PDB file of C-alpha atoms and ligand atoms in Angstrom:
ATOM      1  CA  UNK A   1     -27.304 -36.555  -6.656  1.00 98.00           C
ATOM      2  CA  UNK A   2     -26.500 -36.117  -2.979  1.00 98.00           C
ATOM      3  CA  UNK A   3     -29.131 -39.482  -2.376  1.00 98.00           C
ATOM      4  CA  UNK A   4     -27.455 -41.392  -5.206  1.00 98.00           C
ATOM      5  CA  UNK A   5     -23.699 -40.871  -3.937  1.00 98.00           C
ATOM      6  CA  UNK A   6     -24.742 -41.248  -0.169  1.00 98.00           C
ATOM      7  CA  UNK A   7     -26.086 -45.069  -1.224  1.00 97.00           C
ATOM      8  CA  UNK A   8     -23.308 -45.762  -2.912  1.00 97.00           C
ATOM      9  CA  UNK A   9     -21.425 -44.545  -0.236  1.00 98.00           C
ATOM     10  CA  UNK A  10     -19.346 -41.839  -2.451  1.00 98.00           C
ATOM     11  CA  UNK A  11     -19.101 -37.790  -1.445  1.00 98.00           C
ATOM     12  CA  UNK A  12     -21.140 -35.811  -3.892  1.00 98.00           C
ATOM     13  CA  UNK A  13     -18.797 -33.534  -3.914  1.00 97.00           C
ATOM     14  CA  UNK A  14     -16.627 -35.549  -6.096  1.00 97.00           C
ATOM     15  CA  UNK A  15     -19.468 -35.187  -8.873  1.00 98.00           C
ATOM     16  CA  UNK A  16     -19.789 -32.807 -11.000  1.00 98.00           C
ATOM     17  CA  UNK A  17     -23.181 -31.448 -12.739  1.00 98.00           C
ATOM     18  CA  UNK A  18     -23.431 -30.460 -15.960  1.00 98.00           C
ATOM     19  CA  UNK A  19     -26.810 -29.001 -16.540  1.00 98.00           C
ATOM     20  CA  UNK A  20     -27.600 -29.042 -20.583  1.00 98.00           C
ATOM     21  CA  UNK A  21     -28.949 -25.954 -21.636  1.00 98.00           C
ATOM     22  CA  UNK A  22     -29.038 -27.081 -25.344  1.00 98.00           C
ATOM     23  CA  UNK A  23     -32.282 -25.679 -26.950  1.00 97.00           C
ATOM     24  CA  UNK A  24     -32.531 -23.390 -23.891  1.00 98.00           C
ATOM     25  CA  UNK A  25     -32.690 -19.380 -24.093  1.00 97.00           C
ATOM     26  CA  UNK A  26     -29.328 -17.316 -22.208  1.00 96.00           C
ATOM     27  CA  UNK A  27     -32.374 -16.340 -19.544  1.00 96.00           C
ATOM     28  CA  UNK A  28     -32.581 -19.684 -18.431  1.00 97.00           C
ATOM     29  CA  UNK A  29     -28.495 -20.258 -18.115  1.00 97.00           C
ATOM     30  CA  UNK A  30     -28.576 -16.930 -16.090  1.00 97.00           C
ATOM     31  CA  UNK A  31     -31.313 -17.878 -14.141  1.00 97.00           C
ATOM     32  CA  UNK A  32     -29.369 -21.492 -12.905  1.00 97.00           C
ATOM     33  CA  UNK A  33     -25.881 -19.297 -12.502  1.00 97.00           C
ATOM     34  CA  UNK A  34     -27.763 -16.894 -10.718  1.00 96.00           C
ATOM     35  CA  UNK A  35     -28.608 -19.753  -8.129  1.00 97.00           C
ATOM     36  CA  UNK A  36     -24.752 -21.042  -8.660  1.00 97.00           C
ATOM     37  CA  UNK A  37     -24.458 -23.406 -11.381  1.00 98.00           C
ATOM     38  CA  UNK A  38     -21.382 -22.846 -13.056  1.00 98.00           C
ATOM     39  CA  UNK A  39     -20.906 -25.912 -15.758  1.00 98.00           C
ATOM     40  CA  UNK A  40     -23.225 -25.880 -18.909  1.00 98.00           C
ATOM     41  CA  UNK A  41     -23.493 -28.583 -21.529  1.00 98.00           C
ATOM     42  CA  UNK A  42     -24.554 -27.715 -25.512  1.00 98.00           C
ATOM     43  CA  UNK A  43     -24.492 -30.162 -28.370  1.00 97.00           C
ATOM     44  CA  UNK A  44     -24.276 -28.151 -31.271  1.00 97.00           C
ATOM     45  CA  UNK A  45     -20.754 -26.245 -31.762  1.00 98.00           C
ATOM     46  CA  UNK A  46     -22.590 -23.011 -33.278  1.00 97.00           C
ATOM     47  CA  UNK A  47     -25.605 -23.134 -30.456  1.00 98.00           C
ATOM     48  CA  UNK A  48     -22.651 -22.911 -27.576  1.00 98.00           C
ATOM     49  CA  UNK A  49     -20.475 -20.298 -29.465  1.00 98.00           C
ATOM     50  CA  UNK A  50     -23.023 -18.351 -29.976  1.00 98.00           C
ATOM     51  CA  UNK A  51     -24.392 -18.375 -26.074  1.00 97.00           C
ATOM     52  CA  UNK A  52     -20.382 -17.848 -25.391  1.00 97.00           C
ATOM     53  CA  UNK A  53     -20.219 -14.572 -27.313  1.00 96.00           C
ATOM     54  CA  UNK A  54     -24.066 -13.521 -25.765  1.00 96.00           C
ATOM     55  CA  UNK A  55     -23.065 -14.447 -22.350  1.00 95.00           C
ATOM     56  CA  UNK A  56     -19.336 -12.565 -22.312  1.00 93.00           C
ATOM     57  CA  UNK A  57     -21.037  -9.414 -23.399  1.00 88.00           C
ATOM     58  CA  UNK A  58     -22.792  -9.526 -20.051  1.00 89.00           C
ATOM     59  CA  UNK A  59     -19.602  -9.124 -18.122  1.00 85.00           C
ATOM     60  CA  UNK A  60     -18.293 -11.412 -15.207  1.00 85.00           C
ATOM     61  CA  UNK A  61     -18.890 -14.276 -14.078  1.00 92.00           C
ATOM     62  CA  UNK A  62     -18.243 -16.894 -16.797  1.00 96.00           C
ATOM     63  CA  UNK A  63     -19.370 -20.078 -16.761  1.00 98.00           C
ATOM     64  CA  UNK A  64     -17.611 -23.365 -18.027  1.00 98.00           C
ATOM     65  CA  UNK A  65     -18.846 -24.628 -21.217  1.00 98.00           C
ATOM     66  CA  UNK A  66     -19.229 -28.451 -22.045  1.00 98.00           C
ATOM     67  CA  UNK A  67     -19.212 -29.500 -25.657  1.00 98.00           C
ATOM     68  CA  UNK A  68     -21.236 -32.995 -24.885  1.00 98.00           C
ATOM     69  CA  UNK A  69     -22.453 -33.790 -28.849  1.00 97.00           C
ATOM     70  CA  UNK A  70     -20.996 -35.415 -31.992  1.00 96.00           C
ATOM     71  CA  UNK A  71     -18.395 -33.246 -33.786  1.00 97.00           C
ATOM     72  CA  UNK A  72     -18.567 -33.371 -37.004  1.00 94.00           C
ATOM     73  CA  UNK A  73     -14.659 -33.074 -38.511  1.00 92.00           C
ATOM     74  CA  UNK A  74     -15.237 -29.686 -40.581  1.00 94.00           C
ATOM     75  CA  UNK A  75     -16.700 -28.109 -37.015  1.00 97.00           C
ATOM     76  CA  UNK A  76     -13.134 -28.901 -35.319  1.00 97.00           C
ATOM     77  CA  UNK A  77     -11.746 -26.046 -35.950  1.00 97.00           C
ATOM     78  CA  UNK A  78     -14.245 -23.803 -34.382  1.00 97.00           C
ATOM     79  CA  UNK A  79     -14.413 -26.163 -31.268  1.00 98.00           C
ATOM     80  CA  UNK A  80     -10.824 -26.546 -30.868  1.00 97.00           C
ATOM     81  CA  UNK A  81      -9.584 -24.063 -27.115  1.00 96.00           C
ATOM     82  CA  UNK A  82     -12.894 -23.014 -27.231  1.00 97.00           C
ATOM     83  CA  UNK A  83     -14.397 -25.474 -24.755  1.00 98.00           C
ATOM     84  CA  UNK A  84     -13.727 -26.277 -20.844  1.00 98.00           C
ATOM     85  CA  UNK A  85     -13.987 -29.714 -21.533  1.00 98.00           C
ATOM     86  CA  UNK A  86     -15.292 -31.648 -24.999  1.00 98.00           C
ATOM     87  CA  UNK A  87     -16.787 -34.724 -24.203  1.00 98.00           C
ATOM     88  CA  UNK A  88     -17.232 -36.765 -27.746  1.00 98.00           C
ATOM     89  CA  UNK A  89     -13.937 -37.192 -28.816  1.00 98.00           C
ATOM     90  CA  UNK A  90     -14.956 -40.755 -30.876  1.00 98.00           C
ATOM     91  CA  UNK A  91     -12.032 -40.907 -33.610  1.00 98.00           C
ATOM     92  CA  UNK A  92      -8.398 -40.857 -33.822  1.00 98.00           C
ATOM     93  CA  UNK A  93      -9.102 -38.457 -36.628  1.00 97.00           C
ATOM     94  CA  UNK A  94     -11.445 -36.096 -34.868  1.00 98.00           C
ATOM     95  CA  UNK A  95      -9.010 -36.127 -31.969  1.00 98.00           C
ATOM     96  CA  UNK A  96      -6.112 -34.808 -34.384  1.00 98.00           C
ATOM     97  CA  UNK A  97      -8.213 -32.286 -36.277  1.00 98.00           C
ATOM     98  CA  UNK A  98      -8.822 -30.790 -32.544  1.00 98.00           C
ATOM     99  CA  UNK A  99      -5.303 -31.281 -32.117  1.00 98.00           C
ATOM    100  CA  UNK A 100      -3.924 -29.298 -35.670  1.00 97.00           C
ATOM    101  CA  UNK A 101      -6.544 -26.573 -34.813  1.00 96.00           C
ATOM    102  CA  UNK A 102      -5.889 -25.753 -31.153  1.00 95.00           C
ATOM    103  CA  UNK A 103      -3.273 -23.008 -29.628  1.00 87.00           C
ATOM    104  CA  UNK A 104      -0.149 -25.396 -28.153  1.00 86.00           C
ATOM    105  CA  UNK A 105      -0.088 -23.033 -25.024  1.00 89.00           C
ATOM    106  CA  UNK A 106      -3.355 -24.018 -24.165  1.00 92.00           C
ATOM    107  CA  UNK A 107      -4.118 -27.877 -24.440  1.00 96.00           C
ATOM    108  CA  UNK A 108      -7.942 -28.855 -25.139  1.00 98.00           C
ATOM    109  CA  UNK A 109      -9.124 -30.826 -22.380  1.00 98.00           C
ATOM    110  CA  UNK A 110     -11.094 -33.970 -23.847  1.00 98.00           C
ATOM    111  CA  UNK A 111     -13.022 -37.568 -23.159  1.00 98.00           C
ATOM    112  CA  UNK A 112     -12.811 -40.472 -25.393  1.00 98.00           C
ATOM    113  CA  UNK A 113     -16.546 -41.251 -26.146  1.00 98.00           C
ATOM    114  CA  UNK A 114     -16.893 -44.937 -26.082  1.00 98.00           C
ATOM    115  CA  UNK A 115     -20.317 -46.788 -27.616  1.00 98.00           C
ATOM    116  CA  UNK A 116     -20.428 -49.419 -24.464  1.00 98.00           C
ATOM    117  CA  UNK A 117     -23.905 -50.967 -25.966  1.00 97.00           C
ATOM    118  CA  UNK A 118     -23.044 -51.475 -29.712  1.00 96.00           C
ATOM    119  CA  UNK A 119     -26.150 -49.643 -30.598  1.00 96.00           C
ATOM    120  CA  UNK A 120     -25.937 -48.762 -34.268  1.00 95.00           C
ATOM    121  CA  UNK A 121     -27.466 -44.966 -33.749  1.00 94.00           C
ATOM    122  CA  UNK A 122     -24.426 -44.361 -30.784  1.00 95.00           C
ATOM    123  CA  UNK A 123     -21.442 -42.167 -31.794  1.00 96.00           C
ATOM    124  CA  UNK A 124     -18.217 -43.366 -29.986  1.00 98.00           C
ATOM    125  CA  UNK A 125     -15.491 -45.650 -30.474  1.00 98.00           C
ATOM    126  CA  UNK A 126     -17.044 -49.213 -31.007  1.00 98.00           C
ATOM    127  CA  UNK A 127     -15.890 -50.995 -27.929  1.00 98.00           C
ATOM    128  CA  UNK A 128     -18.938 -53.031 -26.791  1.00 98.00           C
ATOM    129  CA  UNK A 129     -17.921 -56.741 -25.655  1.00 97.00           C
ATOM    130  CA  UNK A 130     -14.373 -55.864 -25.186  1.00 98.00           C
ATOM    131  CA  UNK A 131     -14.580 -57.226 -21.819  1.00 97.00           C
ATOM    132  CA  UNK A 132     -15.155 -60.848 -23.215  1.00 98.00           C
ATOM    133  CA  UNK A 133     -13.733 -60.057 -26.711  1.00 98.00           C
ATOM    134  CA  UNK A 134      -9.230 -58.804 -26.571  1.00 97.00           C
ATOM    135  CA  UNK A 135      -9.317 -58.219 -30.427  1.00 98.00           C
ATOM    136  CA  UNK A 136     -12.111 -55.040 -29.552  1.00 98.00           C
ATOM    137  CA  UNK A 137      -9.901 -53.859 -26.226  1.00 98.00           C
ATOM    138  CA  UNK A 138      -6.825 -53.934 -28.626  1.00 98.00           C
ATOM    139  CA  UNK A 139      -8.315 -52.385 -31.663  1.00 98.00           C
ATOM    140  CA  UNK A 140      -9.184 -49.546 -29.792  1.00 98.00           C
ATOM    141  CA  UNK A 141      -6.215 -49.306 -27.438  1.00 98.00           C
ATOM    142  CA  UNK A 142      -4.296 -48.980 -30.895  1.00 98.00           C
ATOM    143  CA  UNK A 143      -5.997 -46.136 -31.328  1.00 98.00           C
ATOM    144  CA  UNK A 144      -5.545 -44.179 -27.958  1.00 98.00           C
ATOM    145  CA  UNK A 145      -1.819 -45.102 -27.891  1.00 98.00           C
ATOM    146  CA  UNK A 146      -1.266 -42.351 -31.154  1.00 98.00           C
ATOM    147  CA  UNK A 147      -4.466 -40.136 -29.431  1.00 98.00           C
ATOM    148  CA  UNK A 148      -2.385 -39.617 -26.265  1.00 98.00           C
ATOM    149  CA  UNK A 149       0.475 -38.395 -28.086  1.00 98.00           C
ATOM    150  CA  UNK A 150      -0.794 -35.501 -29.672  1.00 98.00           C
ATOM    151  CA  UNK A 151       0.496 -32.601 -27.896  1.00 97.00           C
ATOM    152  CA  UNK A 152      -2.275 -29.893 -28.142  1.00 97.00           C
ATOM    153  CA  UNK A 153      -4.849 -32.371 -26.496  1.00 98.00           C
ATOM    154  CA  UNK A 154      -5.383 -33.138 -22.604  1.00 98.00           C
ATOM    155  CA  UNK A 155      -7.124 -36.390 -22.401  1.00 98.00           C
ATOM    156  CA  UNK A 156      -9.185 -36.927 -18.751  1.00 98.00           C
ATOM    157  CA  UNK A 157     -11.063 -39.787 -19.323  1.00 98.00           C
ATOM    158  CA  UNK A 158     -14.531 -41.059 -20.893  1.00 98.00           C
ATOM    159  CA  UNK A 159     -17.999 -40.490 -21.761  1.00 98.00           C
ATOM    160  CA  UNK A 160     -20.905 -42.398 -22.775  1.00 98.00           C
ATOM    161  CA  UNK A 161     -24.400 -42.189 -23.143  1.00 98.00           C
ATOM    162  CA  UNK A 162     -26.791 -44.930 -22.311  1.00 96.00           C
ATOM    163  CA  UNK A 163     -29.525 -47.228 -24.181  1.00 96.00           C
ATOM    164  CA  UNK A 164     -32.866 -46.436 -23.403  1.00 93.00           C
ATOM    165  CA  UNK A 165     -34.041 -48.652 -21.174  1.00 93.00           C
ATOM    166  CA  UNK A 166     -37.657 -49.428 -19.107  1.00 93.00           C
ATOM    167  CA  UNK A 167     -35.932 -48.952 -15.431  1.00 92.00           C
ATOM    168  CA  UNK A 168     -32.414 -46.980 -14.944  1.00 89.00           C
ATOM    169  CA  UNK A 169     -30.744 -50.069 -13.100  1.00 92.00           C
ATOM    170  CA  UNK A 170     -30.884 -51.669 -16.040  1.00 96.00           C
ATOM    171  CA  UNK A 171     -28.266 -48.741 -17.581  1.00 96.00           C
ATOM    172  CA  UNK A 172     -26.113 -49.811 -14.477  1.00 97.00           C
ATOM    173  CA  UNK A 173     -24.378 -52.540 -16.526  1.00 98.00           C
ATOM    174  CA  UNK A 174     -23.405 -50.103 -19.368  1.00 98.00           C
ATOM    175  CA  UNK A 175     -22.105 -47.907 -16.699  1.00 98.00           C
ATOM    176  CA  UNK A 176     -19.950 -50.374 -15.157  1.00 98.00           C
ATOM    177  CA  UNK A 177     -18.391 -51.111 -18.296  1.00 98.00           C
ATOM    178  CA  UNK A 178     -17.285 -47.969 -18.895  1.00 98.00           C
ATOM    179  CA  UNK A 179     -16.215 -47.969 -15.743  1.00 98.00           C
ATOM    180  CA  UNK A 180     -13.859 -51.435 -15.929  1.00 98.00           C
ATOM    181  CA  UNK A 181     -12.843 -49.869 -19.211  1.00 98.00           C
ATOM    182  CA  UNK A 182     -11.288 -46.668 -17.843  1.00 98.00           C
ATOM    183  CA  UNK A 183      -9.658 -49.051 -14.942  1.00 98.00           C
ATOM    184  CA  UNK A 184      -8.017 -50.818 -17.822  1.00 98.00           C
ATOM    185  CA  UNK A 185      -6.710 -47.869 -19.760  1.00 98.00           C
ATOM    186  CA  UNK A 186      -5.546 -46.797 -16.311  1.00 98.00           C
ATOM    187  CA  UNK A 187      -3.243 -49.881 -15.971  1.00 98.00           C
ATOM    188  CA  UNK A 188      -2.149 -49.861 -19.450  1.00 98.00           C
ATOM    189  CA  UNK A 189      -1.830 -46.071 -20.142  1.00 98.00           C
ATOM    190  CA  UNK A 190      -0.393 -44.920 -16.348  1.00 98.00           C
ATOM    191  CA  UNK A 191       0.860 -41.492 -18.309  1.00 96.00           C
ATOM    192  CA  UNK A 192      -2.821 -40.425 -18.809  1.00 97.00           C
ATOM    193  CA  UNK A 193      -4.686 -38.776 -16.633  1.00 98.00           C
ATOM    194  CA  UNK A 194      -8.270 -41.323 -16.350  1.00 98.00           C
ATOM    195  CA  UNK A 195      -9.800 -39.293 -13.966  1.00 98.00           C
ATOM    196  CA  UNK A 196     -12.960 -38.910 -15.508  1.00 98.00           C
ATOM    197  CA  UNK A 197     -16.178 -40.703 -15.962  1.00 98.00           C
ATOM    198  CA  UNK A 198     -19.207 -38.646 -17.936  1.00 99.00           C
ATOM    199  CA  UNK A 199     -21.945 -40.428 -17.559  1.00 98.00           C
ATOM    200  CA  UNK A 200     -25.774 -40.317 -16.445  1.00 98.00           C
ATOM    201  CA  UNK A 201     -28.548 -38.183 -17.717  1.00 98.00           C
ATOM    202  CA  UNK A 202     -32.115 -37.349 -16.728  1.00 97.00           C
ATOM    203  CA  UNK A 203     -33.179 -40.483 -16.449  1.00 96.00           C
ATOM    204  CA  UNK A 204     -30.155 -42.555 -15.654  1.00 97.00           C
ATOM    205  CA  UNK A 205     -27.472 -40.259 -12.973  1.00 98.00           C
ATOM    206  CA  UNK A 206     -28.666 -42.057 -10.004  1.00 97.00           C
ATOM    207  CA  UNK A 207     -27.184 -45.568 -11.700  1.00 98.00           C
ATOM    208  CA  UNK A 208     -24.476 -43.900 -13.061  1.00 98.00           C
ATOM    209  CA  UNK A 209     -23.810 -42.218  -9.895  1.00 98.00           C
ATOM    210  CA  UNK A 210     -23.905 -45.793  -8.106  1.00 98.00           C
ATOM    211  CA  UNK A 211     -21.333 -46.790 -10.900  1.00 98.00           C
ATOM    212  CA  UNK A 212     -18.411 -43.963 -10.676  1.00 98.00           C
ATOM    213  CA  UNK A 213     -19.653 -41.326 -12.748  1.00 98.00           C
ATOM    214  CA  UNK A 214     -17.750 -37.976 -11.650  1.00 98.00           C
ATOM    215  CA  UNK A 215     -19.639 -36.014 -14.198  1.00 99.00           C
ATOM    216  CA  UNK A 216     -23.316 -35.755 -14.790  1.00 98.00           C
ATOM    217  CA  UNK A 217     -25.146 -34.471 -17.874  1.00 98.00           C
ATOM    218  CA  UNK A 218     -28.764 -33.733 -17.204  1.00 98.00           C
ATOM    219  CA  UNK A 219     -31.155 -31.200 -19.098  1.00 98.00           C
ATOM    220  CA  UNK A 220     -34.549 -32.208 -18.840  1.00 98.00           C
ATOM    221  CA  UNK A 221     -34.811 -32.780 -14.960  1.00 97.00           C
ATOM    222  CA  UNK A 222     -33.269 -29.211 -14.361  1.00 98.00           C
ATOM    223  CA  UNK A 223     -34.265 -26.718 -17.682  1.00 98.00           C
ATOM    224  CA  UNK A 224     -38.166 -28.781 -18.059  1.00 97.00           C
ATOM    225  CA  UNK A 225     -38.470 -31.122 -21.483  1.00 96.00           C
ATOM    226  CA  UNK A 226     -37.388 -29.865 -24.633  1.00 91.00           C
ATOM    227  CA  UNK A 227     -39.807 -28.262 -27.356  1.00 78.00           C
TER     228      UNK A 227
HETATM  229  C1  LIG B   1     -29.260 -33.818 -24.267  1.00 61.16           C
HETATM  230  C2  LIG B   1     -28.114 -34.566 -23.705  1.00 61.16           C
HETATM  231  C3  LIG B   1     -28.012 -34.823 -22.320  1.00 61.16           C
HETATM  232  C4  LIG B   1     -29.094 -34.424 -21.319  1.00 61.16           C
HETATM  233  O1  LIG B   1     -30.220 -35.208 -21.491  1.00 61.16           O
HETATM  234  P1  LIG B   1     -31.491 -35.063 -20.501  1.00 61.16           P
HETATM  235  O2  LIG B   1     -32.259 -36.280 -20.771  1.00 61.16           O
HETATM  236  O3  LIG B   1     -32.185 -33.795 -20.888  1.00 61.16           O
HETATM  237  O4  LIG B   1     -30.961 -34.997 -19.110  1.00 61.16           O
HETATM  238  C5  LIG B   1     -26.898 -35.484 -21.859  1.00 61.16           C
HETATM  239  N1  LIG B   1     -25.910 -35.881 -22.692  1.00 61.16           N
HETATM  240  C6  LIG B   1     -25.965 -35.655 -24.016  1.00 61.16           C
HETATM  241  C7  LIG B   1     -24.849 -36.115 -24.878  1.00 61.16           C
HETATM  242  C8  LIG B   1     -27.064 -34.990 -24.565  1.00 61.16           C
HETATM  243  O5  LIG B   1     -27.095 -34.774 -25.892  1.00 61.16           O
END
């Protein structure tokens, strides 16, 4: 991380890393706190409550939990307040389930997932081409104008997950995109707070470092491959 932000001449301490313990046993989270990683990343609502509830039994220090996977609406409720930061907000309607089911003191900090390739197997909100294409920007500005209004919700930006693809430069485009997109919810949406930009991965951080990410997701290269 500290290579990829020096060549792109950014401070790494402006990025944040996630490390994705999903599939992972609580030895292995304690092991990575023990050498100072705070910030942990699960895809499954159940998987992280449950490491929650193991983990506070242990006693102090907590560490901040990342919801990074596809909500499904009937697991809203059990998400909602629970999480640091949930990263796949990809409906208006998710986005008020959150917002019906978490306490008002407390607002749920979230990012707008946004599918930036148009793959068919990506979650997110369908925005690929809006850069050439207004009626896709609109469409989905239409849908953060009502998103930013609801009161219970704290909206810091956007996430997206790359294709798979033979070399990571060639993610770097997907990155940008996400990129120009935030800079144009920024312009047209100055009340929100944009600050945000999870993206990168095992095999991709370095491009999406080079690209603006402030938050990194990666598993594999820190916990070893999954099953
Ligand atoms: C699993 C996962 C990651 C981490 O992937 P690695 O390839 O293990 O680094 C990042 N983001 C999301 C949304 C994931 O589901």
């Amino acid at each position: 991380m500290a290579e990829a932000a020096c060549q792109a001449g950014r401070n790494v301490q402006e990025i944040g890393l996630i490390a994705v313990s999903k599939t992972f046993p609580l030895r292995d989270i304690q092991i990575a706190m023990a050498a100072g990683q705070m910030d942990f990343g699960e895809n499954r609502v159940e998987e992280a409550l449950a490491k929650m509830a193991d983990l506070a039994g242990k006693g102090e220090p907590q560490p901040r939990w990342h919801l990074i996977g596809h909500v499904q609406s009937r697991k809203a409720r059990d998400a909602a307040g629970r999480f640091h930061l949930i990263h796949a907000v990809d409906s208006l309607r998710l986005a008020q389930k959150l917002n019906q089911h978490c306490p008002p003191a407390t607002p749920q900090a979230i990012l707008l997932e946004c599918n930036v390739s148009g793959e068919a197997s990506k979650d997110g909100f369908a925005v690929a081409g809006w850069e050439r294409n207004s009626a896709i920007r609109e469409a989905f500005f239409q849908q953060v104008e009502p998103l930013l209004a609801l009161p219970n919700l704290s909206v810091q930006g956007l996430m997206t997950i790359a294709p798979i693809v033979e070399t990571p430069a060639q993610a770097r485009p997907f990155f940008a995109s996400l990129r120009a997109l935030r800079d144009k919810l920024r312009e047209r949406f100055p009340q929100a707070d944009w600050s945000h930009l999870s993206m990168g991965m095992t095999d991709d951080f370095q491009a999406a470092i080079a690209e603006g990410a402030t938050l990194v997701r990666v598993g594999r290269a820190i916990f070893g491959s999954r099953g």
